[in-house]
Coordinates of C-alpha atoms in Angstrom, one line a residue:
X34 CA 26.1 141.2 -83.1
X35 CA 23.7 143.0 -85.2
X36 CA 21.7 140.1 -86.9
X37 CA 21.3 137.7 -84.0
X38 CA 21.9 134.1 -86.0
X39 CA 20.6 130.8 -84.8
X40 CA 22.8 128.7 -82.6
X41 CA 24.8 131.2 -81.8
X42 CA 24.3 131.3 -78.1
X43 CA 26.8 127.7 -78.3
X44 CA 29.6 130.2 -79.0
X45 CA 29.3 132.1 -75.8
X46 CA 32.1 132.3 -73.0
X47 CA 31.2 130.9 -69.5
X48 CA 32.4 134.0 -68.5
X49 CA 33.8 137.6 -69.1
X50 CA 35.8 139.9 -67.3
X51 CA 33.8 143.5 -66.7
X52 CA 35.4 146.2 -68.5
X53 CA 37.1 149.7 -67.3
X54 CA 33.3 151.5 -67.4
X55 CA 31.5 148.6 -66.0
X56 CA 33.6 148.6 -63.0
X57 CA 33.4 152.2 -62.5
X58 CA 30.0 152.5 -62.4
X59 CA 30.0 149.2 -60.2
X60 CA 32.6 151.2 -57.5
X61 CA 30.4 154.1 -58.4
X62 CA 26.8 152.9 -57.7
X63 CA 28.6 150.5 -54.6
X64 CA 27.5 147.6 -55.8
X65 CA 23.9 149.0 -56.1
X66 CA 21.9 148.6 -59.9
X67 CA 21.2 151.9 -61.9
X68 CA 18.4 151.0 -64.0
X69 CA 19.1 152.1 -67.7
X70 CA 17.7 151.4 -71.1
X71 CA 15.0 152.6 -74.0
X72 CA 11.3 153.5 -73.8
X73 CA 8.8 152.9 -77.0
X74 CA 5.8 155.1 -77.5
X75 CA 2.9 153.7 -79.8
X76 CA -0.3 155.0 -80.6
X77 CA -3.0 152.1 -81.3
X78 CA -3.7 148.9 -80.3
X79 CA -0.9 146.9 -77.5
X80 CA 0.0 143.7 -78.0
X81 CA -1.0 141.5 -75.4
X82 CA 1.3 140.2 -72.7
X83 CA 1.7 136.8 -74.3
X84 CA 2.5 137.9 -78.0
X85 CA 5.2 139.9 -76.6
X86 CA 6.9 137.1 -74.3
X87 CA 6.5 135.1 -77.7
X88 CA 8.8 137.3 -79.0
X89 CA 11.2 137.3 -76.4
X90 CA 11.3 134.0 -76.0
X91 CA 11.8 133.7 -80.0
X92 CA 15.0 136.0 -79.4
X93 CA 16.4 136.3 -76.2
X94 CA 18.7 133.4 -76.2
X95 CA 20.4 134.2 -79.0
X96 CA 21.2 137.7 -77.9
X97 CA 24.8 137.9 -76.0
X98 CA 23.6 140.6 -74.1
X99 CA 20.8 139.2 -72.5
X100 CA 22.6 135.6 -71.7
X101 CA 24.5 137.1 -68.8
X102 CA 24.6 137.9 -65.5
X103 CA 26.6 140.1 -63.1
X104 CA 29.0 138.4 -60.5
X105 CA 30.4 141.2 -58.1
X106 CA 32.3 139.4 -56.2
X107 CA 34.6 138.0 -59.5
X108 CA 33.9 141.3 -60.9
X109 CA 32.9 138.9 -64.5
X110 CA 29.8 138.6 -66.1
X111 CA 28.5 134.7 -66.2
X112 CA 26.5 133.3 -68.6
X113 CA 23.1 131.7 -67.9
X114 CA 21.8 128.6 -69.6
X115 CA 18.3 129.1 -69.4
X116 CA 16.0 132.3 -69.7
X117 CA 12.8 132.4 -68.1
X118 CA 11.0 134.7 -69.8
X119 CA 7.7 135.3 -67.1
X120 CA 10.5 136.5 -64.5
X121 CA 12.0 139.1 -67.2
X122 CA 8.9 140.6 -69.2
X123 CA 6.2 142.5 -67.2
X124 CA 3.0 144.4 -67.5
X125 CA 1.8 147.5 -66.5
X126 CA -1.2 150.2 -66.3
X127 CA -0.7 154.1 -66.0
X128 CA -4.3 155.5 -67.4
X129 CA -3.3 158.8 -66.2
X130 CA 0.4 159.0 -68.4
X131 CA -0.9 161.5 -70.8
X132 CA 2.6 162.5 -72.1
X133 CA 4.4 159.0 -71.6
X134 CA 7.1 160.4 -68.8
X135 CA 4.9 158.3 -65.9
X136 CA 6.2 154.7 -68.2
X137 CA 9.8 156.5 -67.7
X138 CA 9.1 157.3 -63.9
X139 CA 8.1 153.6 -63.2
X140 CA 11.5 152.1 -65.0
X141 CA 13.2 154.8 -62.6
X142 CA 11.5 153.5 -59.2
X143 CA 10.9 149.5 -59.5
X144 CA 13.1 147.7 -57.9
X145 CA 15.4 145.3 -60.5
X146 CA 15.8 141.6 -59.5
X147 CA 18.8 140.7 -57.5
X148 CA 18.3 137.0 -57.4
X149 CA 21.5 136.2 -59.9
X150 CA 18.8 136.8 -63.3
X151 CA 20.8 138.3 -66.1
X152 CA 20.2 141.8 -65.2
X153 CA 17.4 143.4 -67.8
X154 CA 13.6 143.0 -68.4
X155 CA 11.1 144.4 -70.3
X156 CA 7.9 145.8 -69.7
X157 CA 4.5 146.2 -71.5
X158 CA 2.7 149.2 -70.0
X159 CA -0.5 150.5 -70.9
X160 CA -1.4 154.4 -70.9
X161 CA -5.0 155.9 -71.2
X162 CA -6.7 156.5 -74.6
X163 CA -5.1 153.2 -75.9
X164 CA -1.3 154.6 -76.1
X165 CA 1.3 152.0 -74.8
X166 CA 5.0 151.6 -74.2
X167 CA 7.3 149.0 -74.6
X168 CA 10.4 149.6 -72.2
X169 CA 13.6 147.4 -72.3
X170 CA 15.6 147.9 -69.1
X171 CA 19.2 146.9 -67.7
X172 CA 21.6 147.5 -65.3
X173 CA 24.1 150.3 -66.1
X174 CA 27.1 148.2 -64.8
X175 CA 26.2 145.7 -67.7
X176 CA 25.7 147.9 -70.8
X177 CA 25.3 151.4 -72.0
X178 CA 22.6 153.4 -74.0
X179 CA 23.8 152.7 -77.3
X180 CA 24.3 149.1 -76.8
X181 CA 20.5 149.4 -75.2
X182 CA 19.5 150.7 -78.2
X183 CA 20.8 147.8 -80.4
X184 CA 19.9 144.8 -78.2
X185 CA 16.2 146.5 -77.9
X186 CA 16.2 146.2 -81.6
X187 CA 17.1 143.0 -82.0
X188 CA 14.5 142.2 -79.2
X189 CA 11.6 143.3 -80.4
X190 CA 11.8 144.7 -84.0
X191 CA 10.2 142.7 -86.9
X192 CA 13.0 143.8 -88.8
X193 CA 15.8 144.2 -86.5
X194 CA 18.6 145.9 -88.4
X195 CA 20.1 149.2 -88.1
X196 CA 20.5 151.1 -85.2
X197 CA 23.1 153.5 -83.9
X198 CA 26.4 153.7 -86.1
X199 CA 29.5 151.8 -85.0
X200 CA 33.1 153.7 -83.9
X201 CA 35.9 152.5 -86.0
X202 CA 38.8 153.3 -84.0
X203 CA 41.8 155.4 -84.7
X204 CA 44.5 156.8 -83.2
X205 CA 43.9 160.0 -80.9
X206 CA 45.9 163.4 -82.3
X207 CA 48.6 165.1 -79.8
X208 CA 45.8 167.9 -79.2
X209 CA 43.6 164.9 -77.8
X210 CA 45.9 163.3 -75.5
X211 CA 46.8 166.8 -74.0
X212 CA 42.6 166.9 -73.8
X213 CA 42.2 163.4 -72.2
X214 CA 45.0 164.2 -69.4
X215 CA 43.3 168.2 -69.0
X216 CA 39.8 166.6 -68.4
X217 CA 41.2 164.4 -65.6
X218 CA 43.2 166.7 -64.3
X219 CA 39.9 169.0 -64.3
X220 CA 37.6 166.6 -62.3
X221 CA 40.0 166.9 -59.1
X222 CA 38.8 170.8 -59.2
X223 CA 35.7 172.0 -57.7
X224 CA 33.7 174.0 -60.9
X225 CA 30.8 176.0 -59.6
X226 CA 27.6 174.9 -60.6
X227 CA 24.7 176.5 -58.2
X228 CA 21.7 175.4 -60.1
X229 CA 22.8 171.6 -59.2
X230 CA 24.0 172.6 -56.1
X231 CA 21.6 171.4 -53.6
X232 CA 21.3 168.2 -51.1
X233 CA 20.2 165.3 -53.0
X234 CA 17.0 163.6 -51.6
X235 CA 17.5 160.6 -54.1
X236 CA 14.1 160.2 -55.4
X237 CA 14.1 161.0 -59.2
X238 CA 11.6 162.7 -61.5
X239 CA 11.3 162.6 -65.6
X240 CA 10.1 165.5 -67.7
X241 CA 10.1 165.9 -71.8
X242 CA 9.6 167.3 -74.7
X243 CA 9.2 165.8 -78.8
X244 CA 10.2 167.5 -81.5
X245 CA 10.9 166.7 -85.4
X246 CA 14.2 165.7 -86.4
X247 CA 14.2 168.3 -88.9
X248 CA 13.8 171.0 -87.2
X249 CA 17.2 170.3 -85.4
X250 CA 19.1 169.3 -88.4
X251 CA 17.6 172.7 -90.3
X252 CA 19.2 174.6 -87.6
X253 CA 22.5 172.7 -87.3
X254 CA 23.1 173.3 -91.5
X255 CA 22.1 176.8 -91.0
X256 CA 24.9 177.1 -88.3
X257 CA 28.1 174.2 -89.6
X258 CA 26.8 172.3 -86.2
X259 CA 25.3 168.8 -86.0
X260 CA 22.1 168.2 -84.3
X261 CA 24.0 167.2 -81.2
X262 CA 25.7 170.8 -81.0
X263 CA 21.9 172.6 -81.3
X264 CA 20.9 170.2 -78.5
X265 CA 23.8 171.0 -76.6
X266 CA 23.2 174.8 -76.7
X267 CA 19.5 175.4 -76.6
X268 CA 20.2 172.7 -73.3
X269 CA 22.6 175.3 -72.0
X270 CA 20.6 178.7 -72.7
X271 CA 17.4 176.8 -70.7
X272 CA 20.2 176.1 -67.6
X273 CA 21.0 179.6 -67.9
X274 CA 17.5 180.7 -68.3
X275 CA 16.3 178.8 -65.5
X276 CA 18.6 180.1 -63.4
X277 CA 18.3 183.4 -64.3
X278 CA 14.0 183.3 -62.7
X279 CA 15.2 182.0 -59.7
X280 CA 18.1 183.9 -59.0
X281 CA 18.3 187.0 -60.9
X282 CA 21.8 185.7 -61.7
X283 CA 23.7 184.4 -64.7
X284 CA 24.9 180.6 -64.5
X285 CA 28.6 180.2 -64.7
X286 CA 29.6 177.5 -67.6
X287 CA 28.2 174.2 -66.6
X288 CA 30.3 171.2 -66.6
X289 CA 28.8 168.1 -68.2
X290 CA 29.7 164.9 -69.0
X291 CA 29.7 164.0 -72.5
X292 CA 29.1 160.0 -73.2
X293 CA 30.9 158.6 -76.7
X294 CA 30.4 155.6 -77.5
X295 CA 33.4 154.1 -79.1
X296 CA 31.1 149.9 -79.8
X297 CA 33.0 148.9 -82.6
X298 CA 31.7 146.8 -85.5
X299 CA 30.8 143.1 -84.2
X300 CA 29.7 144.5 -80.5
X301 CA 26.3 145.8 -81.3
X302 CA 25.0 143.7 -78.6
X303 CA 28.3 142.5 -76.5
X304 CA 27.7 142.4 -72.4
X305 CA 29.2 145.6 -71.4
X306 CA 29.8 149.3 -71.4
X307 CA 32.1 150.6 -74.5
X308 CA 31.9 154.2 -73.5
X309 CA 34.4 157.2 -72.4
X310 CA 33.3 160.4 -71.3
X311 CA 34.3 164.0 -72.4
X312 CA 34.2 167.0 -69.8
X313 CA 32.3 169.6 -71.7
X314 CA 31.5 173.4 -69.6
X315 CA 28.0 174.0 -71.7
X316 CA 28.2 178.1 -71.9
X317 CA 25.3 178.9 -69.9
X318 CA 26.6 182.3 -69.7
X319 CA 26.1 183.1 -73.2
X320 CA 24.0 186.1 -74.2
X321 CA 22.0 184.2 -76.3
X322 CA 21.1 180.5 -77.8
X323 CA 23.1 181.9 -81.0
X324 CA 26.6 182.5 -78.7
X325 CA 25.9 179.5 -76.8
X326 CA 26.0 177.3 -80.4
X327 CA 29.2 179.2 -81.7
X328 CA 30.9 178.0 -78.1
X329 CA 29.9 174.6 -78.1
X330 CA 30.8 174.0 -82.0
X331 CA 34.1 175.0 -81.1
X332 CA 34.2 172.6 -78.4
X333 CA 33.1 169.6 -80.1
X334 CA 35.1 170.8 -83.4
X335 CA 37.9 170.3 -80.8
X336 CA 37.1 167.1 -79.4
X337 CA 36.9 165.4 -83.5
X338 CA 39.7 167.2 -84.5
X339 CA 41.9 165.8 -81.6
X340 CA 40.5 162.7 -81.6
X341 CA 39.8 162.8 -78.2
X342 CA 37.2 159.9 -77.8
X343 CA 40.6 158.0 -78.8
X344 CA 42.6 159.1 -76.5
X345 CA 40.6 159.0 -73.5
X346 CA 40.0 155.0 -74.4
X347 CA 43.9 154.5 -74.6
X348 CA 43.7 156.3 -71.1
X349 CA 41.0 154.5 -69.5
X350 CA 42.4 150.9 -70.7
X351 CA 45.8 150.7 -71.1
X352 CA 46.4 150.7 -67.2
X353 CA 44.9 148.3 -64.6
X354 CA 41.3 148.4 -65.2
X355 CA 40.8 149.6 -61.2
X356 CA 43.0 152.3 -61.9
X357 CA 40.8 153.1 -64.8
X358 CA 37.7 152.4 -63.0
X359 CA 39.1 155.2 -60.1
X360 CA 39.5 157.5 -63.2
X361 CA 36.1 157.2 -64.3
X362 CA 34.4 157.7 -61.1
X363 CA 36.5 160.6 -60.7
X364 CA 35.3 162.0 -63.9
X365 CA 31.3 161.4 -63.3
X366 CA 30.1 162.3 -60.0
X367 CA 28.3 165.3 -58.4
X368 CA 31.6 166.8 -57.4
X369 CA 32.5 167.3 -60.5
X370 CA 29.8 167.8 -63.1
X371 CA 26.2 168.3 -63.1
X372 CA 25.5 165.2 -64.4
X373 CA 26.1 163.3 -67.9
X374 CA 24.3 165.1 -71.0
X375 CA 23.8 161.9 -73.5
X376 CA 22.8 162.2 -77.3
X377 CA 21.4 158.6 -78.9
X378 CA 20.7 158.4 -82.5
X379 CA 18.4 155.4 -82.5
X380 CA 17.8 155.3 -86.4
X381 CA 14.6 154.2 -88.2
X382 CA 11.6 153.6 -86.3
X383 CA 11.4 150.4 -83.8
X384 CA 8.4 148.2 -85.5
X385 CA 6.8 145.9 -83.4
X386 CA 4.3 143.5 -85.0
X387 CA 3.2 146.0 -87.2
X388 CA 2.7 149.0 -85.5
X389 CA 5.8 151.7 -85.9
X390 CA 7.2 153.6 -82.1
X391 CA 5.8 157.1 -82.7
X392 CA 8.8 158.5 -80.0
X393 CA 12.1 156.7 -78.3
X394 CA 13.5 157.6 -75.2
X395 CA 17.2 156.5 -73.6
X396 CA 16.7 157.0 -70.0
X397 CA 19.5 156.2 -67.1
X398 CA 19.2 156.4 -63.0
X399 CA 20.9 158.6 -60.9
X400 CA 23.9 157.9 -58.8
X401 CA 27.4 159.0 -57.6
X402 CA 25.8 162.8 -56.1
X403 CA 24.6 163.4 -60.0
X404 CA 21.3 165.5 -59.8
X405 CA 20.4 165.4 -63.0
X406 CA 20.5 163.3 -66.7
X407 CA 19.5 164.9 -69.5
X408 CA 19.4 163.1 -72.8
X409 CA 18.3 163.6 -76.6
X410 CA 17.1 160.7 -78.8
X411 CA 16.5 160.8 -82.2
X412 CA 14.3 158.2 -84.0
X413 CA 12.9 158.4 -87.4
X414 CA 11.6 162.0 -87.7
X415 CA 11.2 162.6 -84.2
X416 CA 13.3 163.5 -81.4
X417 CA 13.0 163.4 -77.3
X418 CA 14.7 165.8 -75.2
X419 CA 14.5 164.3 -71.7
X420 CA 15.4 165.4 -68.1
X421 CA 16.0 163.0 -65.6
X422 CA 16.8 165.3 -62.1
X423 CA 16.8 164.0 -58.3
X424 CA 13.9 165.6 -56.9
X425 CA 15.3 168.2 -55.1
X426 CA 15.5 170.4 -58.3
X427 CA 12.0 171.6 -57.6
X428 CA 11.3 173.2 -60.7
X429 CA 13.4 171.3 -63.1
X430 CA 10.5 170.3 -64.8
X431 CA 10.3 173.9 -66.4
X432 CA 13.6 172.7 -68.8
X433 CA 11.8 170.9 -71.5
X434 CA 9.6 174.2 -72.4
X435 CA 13.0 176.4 -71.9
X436 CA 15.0 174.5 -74.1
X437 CA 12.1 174.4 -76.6
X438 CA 12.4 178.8 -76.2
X439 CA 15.8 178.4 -77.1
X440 CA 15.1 176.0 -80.3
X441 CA 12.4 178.6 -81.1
X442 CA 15.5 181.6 -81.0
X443 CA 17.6 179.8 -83.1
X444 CA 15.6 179.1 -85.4
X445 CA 14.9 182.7 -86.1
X446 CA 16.7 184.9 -89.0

């Protein structure tokens, strides 16, 4: 639903079955919630607590996504009647956030109510110098980032339209069933991965770093990549990088989970996860950022040309969904991949009463033995390269500034 209409909420099932993804990251997480969802940096003036449950409380019922809860048990998502909107929207202080990670760090650690609430909230939280956030926040089980992204819009935008493009689906090419079956048949391998390697002591940290929007799309048309591919590689050079300082040693390829989101038209803010993942081995070997981007064109040329997003959602749902569920988990755990690597175009800035998000971050927990999350959003002009990493990866925090290096190399002549 992209334009939430009046009255609408009437139309809603008592209930709905969870999906393939949902399921798997249910079986995955054990039941447990992984907090998920999208951070807003402004500069100026907050709104107060109350002007923002005004707007909540304006919107939230007619938003599907927000009008449900998770059953377990029925493995179905039941709808509420009634929102109250002082147990779902929050406030918070963090004077000392200078670079807004702490407002990401705080979604990450507090606790999300268990008490049969539809599963999100949203939090006002104050950093020094007058800087604030706005920070929607769900249960991965119930929804994914780019379905986030759109029910955070049509939360709290004035003008809540737009948002990430939806998949029209199509039928996958023979090269991308082959693909689908080969990265299945792929997670029941061990792949090296040292760097991410290590006992996990499941306490998570968040580092970043902004950047324009046009400096990644100046380097994708100088290369025939998207911005997605220069993320992809200057993210694989700082692996290899960082690796390299510690270790003297170069990184083997890295495998990575690679979210697509295949939300078709209409589902903009559907109850649910509408996602399939691609196993992707980032080149961290690669000589420099330049080889790295020539590798991972090649790879994601491979994955449209094949059509594989299409084939892995005929895989993951024509089946039983447990059986789909069991292939999922299989394909996103520490076994077998560092951890997801997530790109979110989140379109035109969010504009809350006035005052436009200056930055936009999609954030996710950690779970299933994944050490680390790293994700790229793009609003506007500006882009966020995040790191989300158990805390176990010391020095993990040094990736933001490494992947910058790389950005800075491919940008040269």
């Amino acid at each position: 639903m992209r334009h939430p209409r009046p009255g609408s909420d009437g139309g809603l099932p008592a209930s709905l079955p969870m999906g393939t993804a949902d399921i798997a990251y249910h079986l995955a997480m054990e039941g447990r919630p992984l907090p998920a969802g999208f951070l807003f940096g402004f500069s100026g003036r907050a709104p107060t607590l109350d002007a923002v449950r005004a707007r909540v409380a304006e919107r939230a019922h007619r938003i599907p996504a927000l009008r449900y809860r998770i059953d377990r048990r029925s493995r179905t998502f039941s709808r509420v009647e009634r929102i109250d909107v002082e147990q779902h929207v929050h406030e918070a202080w963090l004077p000392g956030d200078d670079d807004g990670s702490g407002a990401g760090r705080l979604m990450l650690s507090r606790p999300m109510g268990g008490d049969g609430r539809p599963p999100w909230d949203l939090w006002l939280v104050h950093g020094p110098t007058g800087g604030h956030s706005l920070c929607y926040r769900t249960d991965h089980t119930f929804q994914d980032g780019v379905g986030a992204a759109h029910t955070a819009r049509a939360l709290l935008d004035d003008d809540p339209a737009g948002g990430p493009p939806a998949h029209h689906r199509g039928l996958p090419a023979p090269g991308g069933l082959a693909g689908a079956v080969g990265d299945v048949a792929a997670s029941f391998r061990r792949t090296a991965k040292p760097a991410f390697d290590v006992p996990v002591r499941g306490r998570t940290d968040m580092c970043q770093a902004v950047v324009p929007v046009a400096r990644l799309r100046a380097v994708a048309r100088a290369h025939g990549a998207s911005v997605n591919d220069v993320f992809l590689a200057a993210y694989a050079h700082a692996v290899g990088t960082w690796h390299r300082k510690s270790t003297g040693c170069a990184h083997p390829p890295l495998p990575v989970a690679l979210p697509m989101s295949v939300r078709g038209p209409g589902e903009e803010c559907s109850p649910g996860n509408r996602l399939v993942v691609a196993r992707v081995l980032l080149p961290c070997d690669a000589p420099s950022p330049w080889h790295a981007l020539r590798r991972v064109v090649a790879r994601t040329g491979a994955l449209r040309t094949s059509r594989q997003r299409e084939a892995l959602r005929l895989m993951l749902t024509a089946g039983p969904r447990a059986v789909g569920a069991r292939v999922g988990t299989r394909m996103v755990n520490g076994r077998s991949v560092a951890g997801p690597v997530s790109s979110v175009n989140f379109g035109s800035a969010l504009v809350h009463q006035g005052n436009a998000a200056r930055r936009a971050v999609v954030y996710s927990g950690l779970g299933a033995g994944i050490r680390c999350l790293t994700t790229l959003t793009s609003q506007h002009d500006t882009a966020c390269f995040a790191v989300i990493h158990d805390e176990a990866l010391s020095t993990a925090g040094e990736l933001p500034d490494l992947w910058l290096a790389a950005l800075l190399e491919l940008e040269r002549p």
